[in-house]
Short mmCIF file of C-alpha atoms in Angstrom, two decimals:
data_model
loop_
_atom_site.label_atom_id
_atom_site.label_comp_id
_atom_site.label_asym_id
_atom_site.label_seq_id
_atom_site.Cartn_x
_atom_site.Cartn_y
_atom_site.Cartn_z
CA LYS K 50 -24.81 -28.84 -125.57
CA ASN K 51 -23.26 -30.07 -128.96
CA GLU K 52 -23.80 -28.51 -132.13
CA VAL K 53 -23.60 -31.94 -133.10
CA GLU K 54 -24.79 -34.91 -130.79
CA GLN K 55 -25.06 -38.49 -132.46
CA SER K 56 -26.92 -41.70 -132.04
CA PRO K 57 -25.64 -44.07 -130.91
CA GLN K 58 -21.62 -44.68 -129.18
CA ASN K 59 -21.82 -47.04 -130.37
CA LEU K 60 -23.61 -50.54 -132.09
CA THR K 61 -22.55 -53.60 -132.41
CA ALA K 62 -24.13 -55.08 -134.78
CA GLN K 63 -25.33 -59.23 -136.37
CA GLU K 64 -23.55 -59.67 -140.64
CA GLY K 65 -26.61 -58.97 -141.82
CA GLU K 66 -28.60 -57.04 -140.09
CA PHE K 67 -29.54 -53.52 -141.15
CA ILE K 68 -28.30 -50.37 -139.14
CA THR K 69 -29.79 -46.71 -138.45
CA ILE K 70 -27.15 -44.53 -137.55
CA ASN K 71 -28.54 -40.66 -136.14
CA CYS K 72 -27.51 -37.25 -136.14
CA SER K 73 -29.33 -34.27 -134.85
CA TYR K 74 -27.82 -30.40 -134.98
CA SER K 75 -28.82 -26.86 -133.33
CA VAL K 76 -27.78 -24.82 -137.10
CA GLY K 77 -29.06 -23.94 -139.42
CA ILE K 78 -27.18 -25.65 -142.11
CA SER K 79 -27.15 -25.89 -146.42
CA ALA K 80 -26.10 -29.60 -146.75
CA LEU K 81 -24.21 -31.91 -143.75
CA HIS K 82 -21.65 -35.11 -144.60
CA TRP K 83 -21.01 -38.04 -143.48
CA LEU K 84 -17.41 -39.74 -143.08
CA GLN K 85 -16.42 -42.92 -142.53
CA GLN K 86 -13.40 -43.66 -140.86
CA HIS K 87 -11.61 -46.72 -140.38
CA PRO K 88 -9.49 -47.97 -137.77
CA GLY K 89 -6.40 -47.00 -138.22
CA GLY K 90 -7.10 -43.19 -139.02
CA GLY K 91 -8.38 -42.58 -142.57
CA ILE K 92 -11.64 -40.51 -143.77
CA VAL K 93 -13.29 -41.47 -146.17
CA SER K 94 -16.40 -38.35 -146.91
CA LEU K 95 -19.72 -40.52 -147.99
CA PHE K 96 -22.83 -38.50 -148.73
CA MET K 97 -22.76 -34.92 -148.62
CA LEU K 98 -26.88 -33.77 -148.29
CA SER K 99 -29.14 -30.90 -148.72
CA SER K 100 -31.49 -32.61 -148.29
CA GLY K 101 -34.19 -36.21 -149.33
CA LYS K 102 -32.31 -39.17 -149.59
CA LYS K 103 -29.10 -40.37 -150.75
CA LYS K 104 -28.39 -44.07 -151.78
CA HIS K 105 -24.38 -45.74 -152.96
CA GLY K 106 -24.72 -49.64 -152.55
CA ARG K 107 -25.41 -50.52 -149.66
CA LEU K 108 -24.96 -46.91 -147.72
CA ILE K 109 -28.47 -44.99 -147.69
CA ALA K 110 -28.14 -41.53 -145.76
CA THR K 111 -31.38 -38.97 -145.18
CA ILE K 112 -31.82 -36.59 -143.68
CA ASN K 113 -34.52 -33.62 -142.42
CA ILE K 114 -33.64 -30.06 -142.45
CA GLN K 115 -36.34 -29.07 -140.61
CA GLU K 116 -36.45 -31.61 -137.80
CA LYS K 117 -32.33 -31.13 -138.06
CA HIS K 118 -31.87 -34.73 -138.19
CA SER K 119 -30.18 -37.21 -140.64
CA SER K 120 -29.82 -40.56 -140.48
CA LEU K 121 -27.44 -43.44 -142.30
CA HIS K 122 -28.51 -46.55 -142.94
CA ILE K 123 -26.54 -49.41 -143.46
CA THR K 124 -28.87 -52.54 -145.24
CA ALA K 125 -27.48 -55.96 -144.96
CA SER K 126 -24.69 -54.79 -142.47
CA HIS K 127 -21.10 -56.77 -143.11
CA PRO K 128 -17.89 -57.09 -140.95
CA ARG K 129 -16.15 -55.20 -143.03
CA ASP K 130 -18.74 -51.81 -142.36
CA SER K 131 -16.53 -51.63 -138.52
CA ALA K 132 -15.67 -48.11 -138.78
CA VAL K 133 -16.16 -45.13 -136.85
CA TYR K 134 -19.13 -42.66 -139.31
CA ILE K 135 -19.40 -39.14 -137.96
CA CYS K 136 -21.56 -36.52 -139.47
CA ALA K 137 -20.17 -32.94 -139.56
CA VAL K 138 -22.49 -29.40 -140.74
CA PRO K 139 -21.00 -26.27 -141.38
CA GLN K 140 -19.64 -23.83 -139.30
CA GLY K 141 -20.81 -20.08 -140.34
CA ASP K 142 -19.69 -20.37 -143.56
CA ALA K 143 -19.83 -23.57 -145.23
CA ASP K 144 -15.19 -23.83 -145.03
CA LYS K 145 -15.42 -25.12 -142.67
CA LEU K 146 -17.12 -28.39 -140.79
CA ILE K 147 -18.62 -29.66 -137.11
CA PHE K 148 -18.12 -32.80 -136.05
CA GLY K 149 -19.61 -35.67 -134.22
CA THR K 150 -17.58 -37.16 -132.01
CA GLY K 151 -19.16 -40.21 -133.78
CA THR K 152 -20.97 -43.59 -134.36
CA ARG K 153 -18.05 -46.20 -133.33
CA LEU K 154 -20.19 -49.79 -134.87
CA GLN K 155 -18.87 -53.19 -135.03
CA VAL K 156 -20.00 -56.46 -136.60
CA PHE K 157 -19.87 -60.17 -136.39
CA PRO K 158 -20.27 -62.36 -138.53
CA ASP Y 103 -7.26 -40.36 -157.49
CA VAL Y 104 -7.23 -37.82 -155.10
CA LYS Y 105 -4.86 -37.62 -152.65
CA VAL Y 106 -4.18 -35.74 -149.33
CA THR Y 107 -1.13 -36.74 -147.91
CA GLN Y 108 0.46 -36.45 -144.45
CA SER Y 109 3.72 -36.64 -144.33
CA SER Y 110 4.17 -39.91 -141.43
CA ARG Y 111 1.68 -42.89 -140.05
CA TYR Y 112 2.98 -43.00 -136.27
CA LEU Y 113 5.63 -39.84 -134.26
CA VAL Y 114 7.16 -40.35 -130.27
CA LYS Y 115 8.39 -37.20 -129.48
CA ARG Y 116 9.97 -35.71 -126.55
CA THR Y 117 8.03 -33.39 -124.40
CA GLY Y 118 9.22 -29.74 -125.71
CA GLU Y 119 11.63 -30.80 -128.91
CA LYS Y 120 9.33 -28.84 -132.07
CA VAL Y 121 7.45 -31.17 -134.33
CA PHE Y 122 6.44 -30.52 -137.98
CA LEU Y 123 3.74 -31.84 -139.87
CA GLU Y 124 3.79 -32.49 -142.42
CA CYS Y 125 0.44 -32.77 -145.52
CA VAL Y 126 -0.12 -31.82 -149.44
CA GLN Y 127 -2.70 -31.91 -151.68
CA ASP Y 128 -2.92 -32.89 -155.53
CA MET Y 129 -5.73 -31.67 -155.67
CA ASP Y 130 -5.45 -28.48 -155.96
CA HIS Y 131 -7.88 -27.11 -153.52
CA GLU Y 132 -8.00 -23.54 -152.14
CA ASN Y 133 -8.96 -24.83 -148.23
CA MET Y 134 -6.87 -27.24 -145.99
CA PHE Y 135 -7.29 -27.84 -142.97
CA TRP Y 136 -5.58 -29.49 -140.14
CA TYR Y 137 -7.79 -31.11 -136.60
CA ARG Y 138 -7.11 -33.35 -133.86
CA GLN Y 139 -8.61 -36.53 -132.50
CA ASP Y 140 -9.11 -37.63 -129.51
CA PRO Y 141 -12.15 -39.89 -127.37
CA GLY Y 142 -15.03 -38.72 -126.83
CA LEU Y 143 -14.17 -35.59 -127.99
CA GLY Y 144 -14.48 -35.96 -131.75
CA LEU Y 145 -12.21 -33.97 -134.92
CA ARG Y 146 -11.49 -29.98 -133.71
CA LEU Y 147 -10.32 -27.54 -135.83
CA ILE Y 148 -6.82 -26.21 -134.95
CA TYR Y 149 -5.89 -24.28 -138.03
CA PHE Y 150 -7.25 -23.64 -141.32
CA SER Y 151 -6.11 -21.38 -144.57
CA TYR Y 152 -8.33 -20.42 -147.08
CA ASP Y 153 -4.91 -19.27 -149.81
CA VAL Y 154 -1.23 -19.21 -149.74
CA LYS Y 155 -0.16 -16.97 -146.86
CA MET Y 156 -3.04 -17.28 -145.16
CA LYS Y 157 -4.11 -19.14 -142.21
CA GLU Y 158 -7.04 -18.35 -139.19
CA LYS Y 159 -7.42 -19.92 -135.78
CA GLY Y 160 -9.64 -22.94 -135.17
CA ASP Y 161 -10.67 -23.98 -132.06
CA ILE Y 162 -8.15 -25.27 -130.45
CA PRO Y 163 -5.27 -23.24 -131.75
CA GLU Y 164 -2.78 -22.24 -128.72
CA GLY Y 165 0.41 -24.57 -128.70
CA TYR Y 166 0.27 -24.88 -132.18
CA SER Y 167 1.22 -22.52 -135.21
CA VAL Y 168 0.69 -23.51 -139.35
CA SER Y 169 2.23 -22.38 -142.62
CA ARG Y 170 1.66 -21.91 -145.57
CA GLU Y 171 3.84 -21.52 -148.68
CA LYS Y 172 2.40 -23.73 -151.46
CA LYS Y 173 -1.06 -23.82 -152.67
CA GLU Y 174 -0.76 -27.72 -152.10
CA ARG Y 175 1.18 -27.54 -148.16
CA PHE Y 176 -0.39 -26.99 -145.52
CA SER Y 177 1.75 -27.52 -142.75
CA LEU Y 178 1.85 -27.44 -138.76
CA ILE Y 179 3.93 -26.89 -135.42
CA LEU Y 180 4.36 -28.14 -132.58
CA GLU Y 181 6.30 -25.11 -131.14
CA SER Y 182 7.12 -27.13 -127.81
CA ALA Y 183 5.41 -29.85 -128.04
CA SER Y 184 3.57 -31.50 -124.79
CA THR Y 185 2.31 -34.57 -123.15
CA ASN Y 186 -1.55 -33.15 -123.41
CA GLN Y 187 -0.14 -33.06 -127.70
CA THR Y 188 0.01 -36.47 -127.66
CA SER Y 189 -3.51 -36.90 -129.91
CA MET Y 190 -3.77 -38.48 -133.91
CA TYR Y 191 -3.74 -35.49 -136.02
CA LEU Y 192 -5.89 -34.82 -139.59
CA CYS Y 193 -5.61 -32.92 -142.13
CA ALA Y 194 -8.40 -32.51 -144.58
CA SER Y 195 -9.02 -29.83 -147.57
CA SER Y 196 -11.82 -28.75 -149.75
CA ALA Y 197 -12.24 -26.38 -153.12
CA SER Y 198 -13.43 -23.24 -151.35
CA THR Y 199 -16.67 -23.24 -153.37
CA GLY Y 200 -19.12 -23.21 -150.42
CA LEU Y 201 -20.10 -26.95 -150.20
CA ALA Y 202 -17.62 -28.73 -151.80
CA GLU Y 203 -16.67 -32.41 -149.82
CA ALA Y 204 -14.06 -33.18 -148.10
CA PHE Y 205 -10.82 -35.28 -148.57
CA PHE Y 206 -8.58 -36.38 -145.12
CA GLY Y 207 -4.98 -37.16 -145.15
CA GLN Y 208 -4.74 -40.95 -143.07
CA GLY Y 209 -3.68 -39.23 -140.21
CA THR Y 210 -0.58 -39.01 -138.10
CA ARG Y 211 -0.63 -40.11 -135.21
CA LEU Y 212 1.72 -38.76 -132.66
CA THR Y 213 2.65 -39.73 -129.12
CA VAL Y 214 4.60 -37.16 -126.67
CA VAL Y 215 6.75 -38.69 -124.22
#
């Protein structure tokens, strides 16, 4: 069993829809990362959170440490949100990360 | 603007060649990482370094070596490239503060023929 699991693996949406991507993990953690990878490869860090909720523009990330679960929400989705979204948690010491396999999101106009 | 720069976006090499992938960061970060990314497998850690001249094996170090002679530069070396090393390679760096944000390069797509 992977230590970090994401769902769904693939997601398609119409522009304007509310998107939810889920991440579950099996290890105890101090923080969780959400990353975005656009076609072409570069990865950008979206959030790092250890409790509650964080918001940045149309992106919202929540985490429930007790349930070992995090969600990434995108409100009013747009085609430029099309990307792979990856969650990651620290492995052992906090300097190394374990990654989920990613959720591929496509938003159509 | 913080930056992690990988030397090449695309590389095509022949089986048996020695391949160098270079990564440079300008944030004075202590930690640097090399990952490979394959469909269905996500990012897997090859090697990481937490200081100059220090290195530690990640989850899949076989067939790779690394070099960190200067703090800003972390090189991944494929001693004798093989077709199963065809992959996307990503470099990352982070400060050594425990819960540090990671910054990634743009990736190098390596094809070994």
